[in-house]
Coordinates of N, CA and C in Angstrom, one line a residue:
M1 N 24.6 174.7 -35.7 CA 26.0 174.9 -35.7 C 26.5 175.4 -37.0
T2 N 27.6 176.2 -37.0 CA 28.3 176.6 -38.2 C 29.1 175.4 -38.8
T3 N 29.5 175.5 -40.0 CA 30.3 174.4 -40.6 C 31.6 174.2 -39.8
L4 N 32.2 175.2 -39.3 CA 33.5 175.1 -38.5 C 33.2 174.4 -37.2
E5 N 32.0 174.7 -36.6 CA 31.6 174.1 -35.4 C 31.3 172.6 -35.6
V6 N 30.7 172.2 -36.7 CA 30.4 170.8 -37.0 C 31.7 170.1 -37.1
I7 N 32.7 170.6 -37.8 CA 34.0 170.0 -38.0 C 34.7 169.8 -36.7
L8 N 34.6 170.8 -35.8 CA 35.2 170.7 -34.5 C 34.6 169.6 -33.7
V9 N 33.2 169.5 -33.7 CA 32.5 168.4 -33.0 C 32.9 167.0 -33.5
V10 N 32.9 166.9 -34.9 CA 33.3 165.6 -35.5 C 34.7 165.2 -35.0
L11 N 35.6 166.1 -35.0 CA 37.0 165.8 -34.6 C 37.0 165.4 -33.1
A12 N 36.3 166.1 -32.3 CA 36.2 165.7 -30.9 C 35.6 164.3 -30.8
G13 N 34.6 164.0 -31.6 CA 34.0 162.7 -31.6 C 35.0 161.6 -32.0
V14 N 35.9 161.9 -33.0 CA 36.9 160.9 -33.4 C 37.9 160.6 -32.2
F15 N 38.3 161.7 -31.5 CA 39.2 161.5 -30.4 C 38.5 160.7 -29.3
A16 N 37.3 161.1 -29.0 CA 36.5 160.5 -27.9 C 36.3 159.0 -28.2
G17 N 35.9 158.7 -29.4 CA 35.6 157.3 -29.8 C 36.9 156.5 -29.6
G18 N 38.0 157.0 -30.0 CA 39.3 156.3 -29.8 C 39.7 156.1 -28.4
I19 N 39.6 157.2 -27.6 CA 40.1 157.0 -26.2 C 39.1 156.2 -25.4
N20 N 37.8 156.3 -25.7 CA 36.8 155.4 -25.0 C 37.0 154.0 -25.3
T21 N 37.5 153.6 -26.5 CA 37.7 152.2 -26.8 C 38.9 151.7 -26.1
V22 N 40.0 152.6 -25.9 CA 41.2 152.1 -25.3 C 41.0 152.1 -23.7
V23 N 40.3 153.1 -23.2 CA 40.1 153.1 -21.7 C 38.9 153.8 -21.3
G24 N 38.5 155.0 -21.8 CA 37.4 155.8 -21.4 C 37.7 157.2 -21.2
S25 N 36.8 158.0 -20.8 CA 37.0 159.5 -20.5 C 36.9 160.3 -21.8
G26 N 36.4 159.8 -22.9 CA 36.2 160.6 -24.1 C 35.3 161.8 -23.9
T27 N 34.3 161.6 -22.9 CA 33.4 162.7 -22.6 C 34.1 163.9 -22.1
L28 N 35.2 163.8 -21.5 CA 36.0 165.0 -21.1 C 36.5 165.8 -22.2
V29 N 36.4 165.3 -23.4 CA 36.8 166.0 -24.6 C 35.5 166.6 -25.3
T30 N 34.5 165.7 -25.5 CA 33.4 166.1 -26.3 C 32.4 167.1 -25.5
F31 N 32.3 166.8 -24.2 CA 31.4 167.7 -23.4 C 31.8 169.1 -23.4
P32 N 33.1 169.4 -23.1 CA 33.5 170.8 -23.1 C 33.4 171.5 -24.5
V33 N 33.6 170.6 -25.6 CA 33.5 171.2 -27.0 C 32.0 171.6 -27.2
L34 N 31.1 170.7 -26.8 CA 29.7 171.1 -27.0 C 29.3 172.3 -26.2
L35 N 29.8 172.5 -25.0 CA 29.6 173.7 -24.3 C 30.2 174.9 -25.0
A36 N 31.4 174.7 -25.6 CA 32.1 175.8 -26.3 C 31.3 176.3 -27.5
V37 N 30.6 175.4 -28.2 CA 29.8 175.8 -29.4 C 28.4 176.4 -29.0
G38 N 28.1 176.4 -27.7 CA 26.9 177.1 -27.3 C 25.8 176.3 -26.7
F39 N 25.9 175.0 -26.5 CA 24.8 174.2 -26.0 C 24.8 174.3 -24.5
P40 N 23.6 174.4 -23.9 CA 23.4 174.4 -22.4 C 24.0 173.1 -21.8
P41 N 24.4 173.1 -20.6 CA 25.1 171.9 -20.0 C 24.3 170.7 -20.1
V42 N 23.0 170.7 -19.7 CA 22.3 169.4 -19.7 C 22.1 168.9 -21.1
T43 N 21.7 169.9 -22.0 CA 21.6 169.5 -23.4 C 22.9 168.9 -24.0
A44 N 24.0 169.5 -23.7 CA 25.3 169.1 -24.1 C 25.6 167.7 -23.6
N45 N 25.3 167.4 -22.3 CA 25.5 166.1 -21.7 C 24.6 165.0 -22.3
V46 N 23.3 165.4 -22.5 CA 22.4 164.4 -23.1 C 22.8 164.1 -24.6
S47 N 23.1 165.1 -25.4 CA 23.5 164.9 -26.8 C 24.8 164.2 -26.9
N48 N 25.7 164.4 -25.9 CA 27.0 163.7 -25.9 C 26.8 162.2 -25.7
S49 N 25.9 161.9 -24.7 CA 25.7 160.5 -24.5 C 25.1 159.7 -25.7
L50 N 24.2 160.4 -26.4 CA 23.6 159.8 -27.6 C 24.6 159.7 -28.7
G51 N 25.4 160.7 -28.9 CA 26.3 160.8 -30.0 C 27.4 159.8 -29.9
L52 N 27.8 159.4 -28.7 CA 28.9 158.5 -28.5 C 28.5 157.0 -28.5
V53 N 27.2 156.8 -28.6 CA 26.7 155.4 -28.6 C 27.3 154.6 -29.8
P54 N 27.2 155.2 -31.1 CA 27.7 154.4 -32.2 C 29.2 154.1 -32.1
G55 N 30.0 155.1 -31.5 CA 31.4 154.9 -31.3 C 31.7 153.8 -30.3
S56 N 30.9 153.7 -29.3 CA 31.1 152.7 -28.3 C 30.9 151.3 -28.9
F57 N 29.9 151.1 -29.7 CA 29.7 149.8 -30.4 C 30.7 149.6 -31.4
S58 N 31.2 150.7 -32.1 CA 32.3 150.5 -33.0 C 33.5 149.9 -32.4
G59 N 33.8 150.5 -31.2 CA 35.0 150.0 -30.4 C 34.8 148.5 -30.0
A60 N 33.6 148.2 -29.6 CA 33.3 146.8 -29.2 C 33.5 145.8 -30.3
V61 N 33.0 146.2 -31.5 CA 33.2 145.4 -32.7 C 34.7 145.2 -33.0
G62 N 35.5 146.3 -32.8 CA 36.9 146.3 -33.1 C 37.6 145.3 -32.1
Y63 N 37.0 145.1 -30.9 CA 37.6 144.2 -30.0 C 36.9 142.8 -30.0
R64 N 36.3 142.4 -31.0 CA 35.4 141.2 -31.0 C 36.3 140.0 -30.8
R65 N 37.5 139.9 -31.2 CA 38.3 138.7 -31.0 C 38.6 138.5 -29.5
E66 N 38.7 139.6 -28.8 CA 38.9 139.5 -27.3 C 37.7 139.2 -26.6
L67 N 36.5 139.2 -27.2 CA 35.2 138.9 -26.6 C 34.9 137.4 -26.7
V68 N 35.6 136.7 -27.5 CA 35.3 135.3 -27.7 C 35.4 134.5 -26.4
G69 N 34.3 133.8 -26.1 CA 34.3 133.0 -24.8 C 33.8 133.8 -23.6
Q70 N 33.5 135.1 -23.8 CA 33.0 135.9 -22.7 C 31.5 136.1 -22.7
G71 N 30.8 135.3 -23.5 CA 29.3 135.4 -23.5 C 28.7 135.3 -22.1
P72 N 29.1 134.3 -21.3 CA 28.5 134.2 -19.9 C 28.7 135.5 -19.1
R73 N 29.9 136.1 -19.2 CA 30.2 137.3 -18.4 C 29.3 138.4 -18.9
V74 N 29.1 138.6 -20.2 CA 28.3 139.6 -20.7 C 26.8 139.4 -20.2
K75 N 26.3 138.2 -20.3 CA 25.0 137.9 -19.9 C 24.8 138.2 -18.4
R76 N 25.8 138.0 -17.6 CA 25.7 138.2 -16.2 C 25.8 139.7 -15.8
L77 N 26.7 140.4 -16.5 CA 26.9 141.8 -16.1 C 26.1 142.9 -16.8
L78 N 25.6 142.5 -18.0 CA 24.9 143.5 -18.8 C 23.6 144.0 -18.1
P79 N 22.8 143.2 -17.4 CA 21.7 143.7 -16.7 C 22.1 144.8 -15.7
A80 N 23.2 144.6 -15.0 CA 23.7 145.6 -14.1 C 24.0 146.9 -14.7
S81 N 24.6 146.8 -15.9 CA 24.9 148.1 -16.7 C 23.7 148.8 -17.1
L82 N 22.7 148.0 -17.6 CA 21.5 148.6 -18.1 C 20.7 149.2 -17.0
L83 N 20.6 148.5 -15.9 CA 19.8 149.1 -14.8 C 20.5 150.3 -14.2
G84 N 21.8 150.3 -14.1 CA 22.6 151.5 -13.7 C 22.4 152.6 -14.6
G85 N 22.4 152.4 -15.9 CA 22.3 153.4 -16.9 C 20.9 154.1 -16.8
V86 N 19.9 153.4 -16.5 CA 18.5 153.9 -16.4 C 18.5 154.9 -15.1
V87 N 19.1 154.4 -14.0 CA 19.1 155.2 -12.8 C 19.9 156.4 -13.0
G88 N 21.0 156.3 -13.6 CA 21.9 157.5 -13.9 C 21.2 158.5 -14.8
A89 N 20.5 158.1 -15.8 CA 19.9 159.0 -16.7 C 18.7 159.8 -16.0
I90 N 18.0 159.1 -15.1 CA 17.0 159.7 -14.4 C 17.5 160.8 -13.4
L91 N 18.7 160.4 -12.8 CA 19.3 161.3 -11.8 C 19.8 162.6 -12.5
L92 N 20.3 162.4 -13.8 CA 20.7 163.6 -14.5 C 19.6 164.6 -14.7
I93 N 18.4 164.1 -15.0 CA 17.3 165.0 -15.2 C 16.7 165.6 -13.9
K94 N 16.7 164.8 -12.8 CA 16.0 165.1 -11.6 C 16.9 165.9 -10.6
L95 N 18.2 165.6 -10.6 CA 19.0 166.2 -9.5 C 19.9 167.3 -10.1
P96 N 20.3 168.2 -9.2 CA 21.3 169.3 -9.6 C 22.6 168.6 -10.0
E97 N 23.3 169.3 -11.0 CA 24.5 168.7 -11.5 C 25.5 168.4 -10.5
D98 N 25.7 169.3 -9.5 CA 26.7 169.2 -8.5 C 26.5 168.0 -7.5
A99 N 25.2 167.6 -7.4 CA 24.9 166.5 -6.4 C 25.7 165.3 -6.6
F100 N 25.9 164.9 -7.9 CA 26.6 163.6 -8.2 C 28.0 163.9 -8.6
A101 N 28.2 165.0 -9.3 CA 29.6 165.3 -9.8 C 30.6 165.5 -8.6
A102 N 30.1 165.8 -7.4 CA 31.0 166.1 -6.3 C 31.9 164.9 -6.0
I103 N 31.3 163.7 -6.1 CA 32.0 162.5 -5.7 C 32.8 161.8 -6.9
V104 N 32.6 162.4 -8.1 CA 33.3 161.7 -9.3 C 34.8 161.7 -9.1
P105 N 35.5 162.8 -8.7 CA 37.0 162.7 -8.6 C 37.4 161.6 -7.6
V106 N 36.6 161.4 -6.5 CA 36.9 160.4 -5.6 C 36.8 159.0 -6.2
L107 N 35.7 158.8 -7.0 CA 35.5 157.5 -7.6 C 36.6 157.2 -8.6
I108 N 37.0 158.2 -9.4 CA 38.1 158.0 -10.4 C 39.4 157.7 -9.7
A109 N 39.7 158.4 -8.6 CA 40.9 158.2 -7.8 C 41.0 156.7 -7.3
I110 N 39.9 156.2 -6.8 CA 39.8 154.9 -6.3 C 40.1 153.9 -7.4
A111 N 39.5 154.2 -8.6 CA 39.7 153.3 -9.7 C 41.1 153.3 -10.2
L112 N 41.8 154.4 -10.1 CA 43.2 154.5 -10.5 C 44.1 153.7 -9.6
V113 N 43.8 153.7 -8.3 CA 44.5 152.9 -7.3 C 44.4 151.5 -7.6
L114 N 43.2 151.1 -8.0 CA 42.9 149.7 -8.3 C 43.7 149.2 -9.5
V115 N 43.7 150.1 -10.5 CA 44.4 149.8 -11.8 C 45.9 149.6 -11.5
V116 N 46.5 150.6 -10.8 CA 47.9 150.5 -10.5 C 48.3 149.3 -9.6
A117 N 47.4 149.0 -8.7 CA 47.7 147.9 -7.7 C 47.3 146.5 -8.3
Q118 N 46.7 146.5 -9.5 CA 46.2 145.2 -10.0 C 47.2 144.1 -10.0
P119 N 48.4 144.3 -10.6 CA 49.4 143.2 -10.6 C 49.7 142.6 -9.2
W120 N 49.9 143.6 -8.3 CA 50.2 143.2 -6.9 C 49.1 142.4 -6.3
L121 N 47.9 143.0 -6.5 CA 46.7 142.3 -5.9 C 46.5 140.9 -6.5
N122 N 46.7 140.8 -7.8 CA 46.5 139.5 -8.5 C 47.5 138.5 -7.8
R123 N 48.7 138.9 -7.5 CA 49.6 138.0 -6.9 C 49.2 137.6 -5.5
K124 N 48.7 138.6 -4.8 CA 48.2 138.3 -3.4 C 47.0 137.4 -3.4
L125 N 46.2 137.6 -4.4 CA 44.9 136.9 -4.4 C 45.0 135.6 -5.2
A126 N 46.2 135.2 -5.7 CA 46.3 134.1 -6.6 C 45.9 132.8 -6.0
E127 N 46.1 132.7 -4.7 CA 45.8 131.4 -4.0 C 44.3 131.4 -3.5
R128 N 43.6 132.5 -3.7 CA 42.2 132.6 -3.3 C 41.3 132.3 -4.5
E129 N 40.2 131.7 -4.2 CA 39.2 131.4 -5.3 C 38.5 132.7 -5.6
R130 N 38.5 133.1 -6.9 CA 37.7 134.3 -7.3 C 36.7 133.8 -8.4
H131 N 35.5 134.4 -8.3 CA 34.4 134.0 -9.2 C 34.8 134.3 -10.6
E132 N 34.4 133.4 -11.5 CA 34.7 133.5 -12.9 C 34.2 134.8 -13.5
H133 N 33.0 135.3 -12.9 CA 32.4 136.5 -13.5 C 32.6 137.7 -12.5
G134 N 33.5 137.6 -11.5 CA 33.8 138.7 -10.6 C 32.9 138.7 -9.4
G135 N 31.9 137.7 -9.3 CA 31.0 137.6 -8.2 C 30.0 138.8 -8.0
V136 N 29.4 138.8 -6.9 CA 28.4 139.8 -6.6 C 29.0 141.2 -6.5
A137 N 30.3 141.2 -6.0 CA 30.9 142.5 -5.8 C 31.1 143.2 -7.2
L138 N 31.5 142.5 -8.2 CA 31.6 143.1 -9.5 C 30.3 143.5 -10.1
W139 N 29.3 142.7 -9.9 CA 27.9 143.0 -10.4 C 27.5 144.3 -9.8
I140 N 27.7 144.5 -8.5 CA 27.3 145.8 -7.8 C 28.1 146.9 -8.3
G141 N 29.4 146.7 -8.5 CA 30.3 147.7 -9.0 C 30.0 148.1 -10.4
V142 N 29.6 147.2 -11.3 CA 29.2 147.5 -12.6 C 27.9 148.3 -12.6
F143 N 27.0 147.9 -11.7 CA 25.7 148.7 -11.5 C 26.0 150.1 -11.1
L144 N 26.9 150.3 -10.2 CA 27.2 151.7 -9.7 C 27.9 152.5 -10.9
G145 N 28.8 151.7 -11.6 CA 29.4 152.4 -12.8 C 28.4 152.8 -13.8
G146 N 27.4 152.0 -14.0 CA 26.3 152.3 -14.9 C 25.6 153.6 -14.5
I147 N 25.3 153.7 -13.2 CA 24.7 154.9 -12.7 C 25.5 156.2 -13.0
Y148 N 26.8 156.0 -12.8 CA 27.8 157.1 -13.1 C 27.8 157.4 -14.6
G149 N 27.8 156.3 -15.4 CA 27.8 156.5 -16.8 C 26.5 157.1 -17.4
G150 N 25.4 156.7 -16.8 CA 24.1 157.3 -17.3 C 24.0 158.8 -16.9
Y151 N 24.7 159.2 -15.8 CA 24.6 160.5 -15.3 C 25.6 161.5 -16.1
F152 N 26.9 161.1 -16.2 CA 27.9 161.9 -16.8 C 28.7 161.1 -17.8
G153 N 29.4 160.0 -17.3 CA 30.0 159.1 -18.1 C 31.5 159.2 -18.3
A154 N 32.1 160.3 -17.9 CA 33.5 160.5 -18.1 C 34.3 159.5 -17.1
A155 N 35.2 158.7 -17.7 CA 36.0 157.8 -16.9 C 35.2 156.6 -16.4
Q156 N 34.0 156.4 -16.9 CA 33.3 155.2 -16.5 C 34.1 153.9 -16.8
G157 N 34.8 154.0 -17.9 CA 35.6 152.8 -18.3 C 36.8 152.6 -17.3
V158 N 37.3 153.7 -16.7 CA 38.4 153.6 -15.8 C 37.9 152.9 -14.5
L159 N 36.7 153.2 -14.1 CA 36.1 152.6 -12.9 C 35.8 151.1 -13.1
V160 N 35.2 150.8 -14.2 CA 34.9 149.4 -14.5 C 36.2 148.6 -14.7
M161 N 37.2 149.1 -15.4 CA 38.4 148.4 -15.6 C 39.1 148.1 -14.2
G162 N 39.1 149.1 -13.3 CA 39.7 148.9 -12.0 C 39.1 147.8 -11.2
L163 N 37.7 147.8 -11.3 CA 37.0 146.8 -10.5 C 37.3 145.4 -11.1
M164 N 37.2 145.3 -12.4 CA 37.4 144.0 -13.1 C 38.8 143.5 -12.8
G165 N 39.8 144.4 -12.8 CA 41.2 144.0 -12.6 C 41.4 143.3 -11.3
V166 N 40.7 143.7 -10.2 CA 40.8 143.2 -8.9 C 40.0 141.9 -8.7
L167 N 38.8 141.9 -9.3 CA 37.8 140.9 -9.0 C 37.8 139.7 -10.0
M168 N 38.5 139.9 -11.1 CA 38.5 138.8 -12.1 C 40.0 138.5 -12.4
N169 N 40.3 137.2 -12.7 CA 41.6 136.8 -13.1 C 41.6 136.7 -14.6
E170 N 41.9 137.8 -15.3 CA 41.8 137.8 -16.7 C 42.8 138.8 -17.3
H171 N 43.2 138.6 -18.6 CA 44.1 139.4 -19.3 C 43.4 140.8 -19.5
I172 N 44.2 141.9 -19.4 CA 43.7 143.2 -19.4 C 43.0 143.5 -20.7
Q173 N 43.5 143.0 -21.9 CA 42.9 143.3 -23.1 C 41.5 142.6 -23.2
R174 N 41.3 141.5 -22.6 CA 40.0 140.8 -22.6 C 39.0 141.6 -21.7
M175 N 39.6 142.1 -20.6 CA 38.7 142.9 -19.7 C 38.3 144.2 -20.4
N176 N 39.3 144.8 -21.2 CA 39.0 146.0 -21.9 C 37.8 145.8 -23.0
A177 N 37.9 144.6 -23.6 CA 36.8 144.3 -24.6 C 35.5 144.2 -23.9
L178 N 35.4 143.6 -22.7 CA 34.2 143.4 -22.0 C 33.7 144.8 -21.5
K179 N 34.7 145.6 -21.1 CA 34.3 147.0 -20.6 C 33.7 147.8 -21.8
N180 N 34.2 147.6 -23.0 CA 33.6 148.3 -24.1 C 32.1 147.9 -24.4
V181 N 31.8 146.7 -24.2 CA 30.4 146.2 -24.4 C 29.5 146.8 -23.3
L182 N 30.0 146.7 -22.1 CA 29.1 147.2 -20.9 C 28.9 148.7 -21.0
T183 N 29.9 149.5 -21.3 CA 29.7 150.9 -21.3 C 28.9 151.4 -22.6
A184 N 29.1 150.6 -23.7 CA 28.3 150.9 -24.9 C 26.8 150.8 -24.5
F185 N 26.4 149.8 -23.8 CA 25.0 149.6 -23.5 C 24.5 150.6 -22.4
V186 N 25.4 151.0 -21.6 CA 25.0 152.1 -20.6 C 24.7 153.4 -21.4
N187 N 25.5 153.7 -22.4 CA 25.3 154.9 -23.2 C 24.0 154.7 -24.0
L188 N 23.7 153.5 -24.5 CA 22.6 153.3 -25.3 C 21.3 153.4 -24.5
I189 N 21.2 152.8 -23.4 CA 20.0 152.8 -22.6 C 19.7 154.2 -22.1
A190 N 20.8 154.9 -21.7 CA 20.6 156.3 -21.2 C 20.2 157.2 -22.4
G191 N 20.8 157.0 -23.5 CA 20.4 157.8 -24.7 C 19.0 157.6 -25.1
V192 N 18.5 156.4 -25.1 CA 17.1 156.1 -25.4 C 16.1 156.9 -24.5
L193 N 16.5 156.8 -23.2 CA 15.6 157.6 -22.2 C 15.7 159.1 -22.5
F194 N 16.9 159.6 -22.8 CA 17.0 161.0 -23.0 C 16.2 161.5 -24.2
I195 N 15.9 160.7 -25.1 CA 15.1 161.0 -26.3 C 13.7 161.4 -25.8
F196 N 13.2 160.8 -24.8 CA 11.9 161.0 -24.3 C 11.8 162.0 -23.1
I197 N 12.9 162.2 -22.4 CA 12.7 163.0 -21.2 C 13.6 164.3 -21.2
A198 N 14.4 164.5 -22.2 CA 15.3 165.7 -22.2 C 15.4 166.3 -23.6
D199 N 15.9 167.5 -23.7 CA 16.2 168.2 -25.0 C 17.4 167.6 -25.6
V200 N 17.3 167.3 -26.9 CA 18.4 166.7 -27.6 C 18.8 167.6 -28.8
A201 N 20.1 167.9 -28.9 CA 20.6 168.6 -30.1 C 21.0 167.6 -31.2
W202 N 20.1 167.3 -32.1 CA 20.3 166.2 -33.0 C 21.5 166.5 -34.0
D203 N 21.8 167.8 -34.3 CA 22.9 168.1 -35.2 C 24.2 167.7 -34.5
A204 N 24.3 168.0 -33.2 CA 25.5 167.6 -32.4 C 25.6 166.1 -32.3
V205 N 24.5 165.4 -32.1 CA 24.4 163.9 -32.0 C 25.0 163.3 -33.3
L206 N 24.5 163.8 -34.4 CA 25.0 163.3 -35.7 C 26.5 163.5 -35.9
A207 N 26.9 164.7 -35.6 CA 28.4 165.0 -35.8 C 29.2 164.1 -34.9
L208 N 28.8 163.9 -33.6 CA 29.6 163.1 -32.7 C 29.5 161.6 -33.1
A209 N 28.4 161.2 -33.6 CA 28.2 159.8 -34.1 C 29.2 159.5 -35.2
V210 N 29.3 160.3 -36.2 CA 30.2 160.1 -37.3 C 31.6 160.0 -36.8
G211 N 32.0 161.0 -36.0 CA 33.4 161.0 -35.5 C 33.7 159.8 -34.6
S212 N 32.8 159.5 -33.7 CA 33.1 158.4 -32.7 C 33.2 157.1 -33.4
V213 N 32.4 156.8 -34.4 CA 32.5 155.5 -35.2 C 33.9 155.4 -35.7
I214 N 34.4 156.4 -36.3 CA 35.8 156.4 -36.9 C 36.8 156.2 -35.8
G215 N 36.6 157.0 -34.7 CA 37.5 156.9 -33.6 C 37.5 155.5 -32.9
G216 N 36.3 154.9 -32.8 CA 36.2 153.6 -32.2 C 37.1 152.6 -32.9
Q217 N 37.1 152.6 -34.3 CA 37.9 151.7 -35.0 C 39.4 152.0 -34.9
I218 N 39.7 153.2 -34.9 CA 41.1 153.6 -34.7 C 41.6 153.1 -33.3
G219 N 40.7 153.4 -32.3 CA 41.1 153.0 -30.9 C 41.3 151.5 -30.7
A220 N 40.4 150.7 -31.4 CA 40.6 149.3 -31.3 C 41.9 148.8 -32.0
K221 N 42.2 149.4 -33.1 CA 43.5 148.9 -33.8 C 44.7 149.3 -32.9
V222 N 44.7 150.5 -32.3 CA 45.8 150.9 -31.5 C 45.8 150.2 -30.1
G223 N 44.6 150.2 -29.4 CA 44.6 149.7 -28.1 C 44.9 148.3 -27.9
R224 N 44.4 147.4 -28.9 CA 44.6 146.0 -28.7 C 46.1 145.6 -28.9
R225 N 46.9 146.5 -29.5 CA 48.3 146.2 -29.7 C 49.2 146.7 -28.5
L226 N 48.6 147.4 -27.5 CA 49.4 147.9 -26.4 C 49.6 146.8 -25.4
P227 N 50.9 146.6 -24.9 CA 51.1 145.6 -23.9 C 50.4 146.1 -22.6
P228 N 50.1 145.1 -21.7 CA 49.4 145.4 -20.4 C 50.0 146.6 -19.7
T229 N 51.3 146.7 -19.5 CA 51.9 147.8 -18.8 C 51.6 149.1 -19.4
V230 N 51.7 149.2 -20.7 CA 51.4 150.5 -21.4 C 49.9 150.9 -21.3
L231 N 49.1 149.9 -21.5 CA 47.6 150.1 -21.4 C 47.3 150.6 -20.0
R232 N 47.9 150.0 -19.0 CA 47.6 150.4 -17.6 C 48.1 151.9 -17.4
A233 N 49.2 152.2 -18.0 CA 49.8 153.6 -17.9 C 48.8 154.6 -18.6
V234 N 48.2 154.2 -19.7 CA 47.3 155.1 -20.4 C 46.1 155.3 -19.5
I235 N 45.6 154.2 -18.9 CA 44.4 154.3 -18.0 C 44.7 155.3 -16.9
V236 N 45.9 155.2 -16.2 CA 46.2 156.1 -15.1 C 46.3 157.5 -15.6
L237 N 47.0 157.8 -16.8 CA 47.1 159.1 -17.3 C 45.8 159.7 -17.6
V238 N 44.9 159.0 -18.3 CA 43.6 159.5 -18.7 C 42.8 159.8 -17.4
G239 N 42.8 158.9 -16.4 CA 42.1 159.1 -15.2 C 42.5 160.3 -14.4
A240 N 43.9 160.5 -14.4 CA 44.4 161.7 -13.7 C 43.9 163.0 -14.4
V241 N 44.0 163.0 -15.7 CA 43.5 164.2 -16.5 C 42.0 164.4 -16.2
A242 N 41.2 163.3 -16.1 CA 39.8 163.4 -15.8 C 39.6 164.1 -14.5
I243 N 40.3 163.7 -13.4 CA 40.2 164.3 -12.1 C 40.5 165.8 -12.2
V244 N 41.6 166.2 -12.9 CA 41.9 167.6 -13.0 C 40.8 168.4 -13.7
Q245 N 40.3 167.9 -14.8 CA 39.3 168.6 -15.5 C 38.0 168.8 -14.7
I246 N 37.6 167.7 -14.0 CA 36.4 167.8 -13.3 C 36.5 168.8 -12.1
L247 N 37.7 168.8 -11.4 CA 37.9 169.7 -10.3 C 38.0 171.1 -10.7
T248 N 38.4 171.4 -12.0 CA 38.6 172.8 -12.4 C 37.4 173.3 -13.3
R249 N 36.4 172.5 -13.4 CA 35.2 172.9 -14.2 C 34.5 174.1 -13.5

């Protein structure tokens, strides 16, 4: 890459790291940028997943206060994320790109409905017993979200947040902190596999890593101060943009 292209990728990484920490869909910024500077689609996707790993963990660290007391949830749901990430990474290499991407807008739309309906659903479900960790339904949902994240990853956070909002009785900021941990490990496990089974553009990975770490910290400082209503609105806005971008690719 030229110097100008490196700067562009770093800036894209900053934005992606920030938006991923707050909600997700940073890939919808970085992936097109990598394509624009000349990387083939699969190489761009693989390099993007690896490059955003440090930013995902940076955002998780930024939300560490909201993670206090959530160790049991992490232990329960993390295997689902890791297993899903492995499956998604293999699908990326083995299947045509359109095979999975065709259902992505539908998945995001369902997640947005869940996010918008969360307060109403919480009131309706208040008298019903819900599992502390979201039960089997959330485990399966996180697993499917991991598959999606390992394959492409855009708006994975929207999907996970929507599921947690319906299946767990928890404050949205604490769910967001948990989401950051789960999606970070999806990116990590998929990235490790990509090193061995796919072509990686290491210059792009490094540029994205630098930018996403900075963005992760910025996102944590901004996102944790947003009231639930505003954060929910951000989730809906980003998810809607994700649908438009995927449908117009």
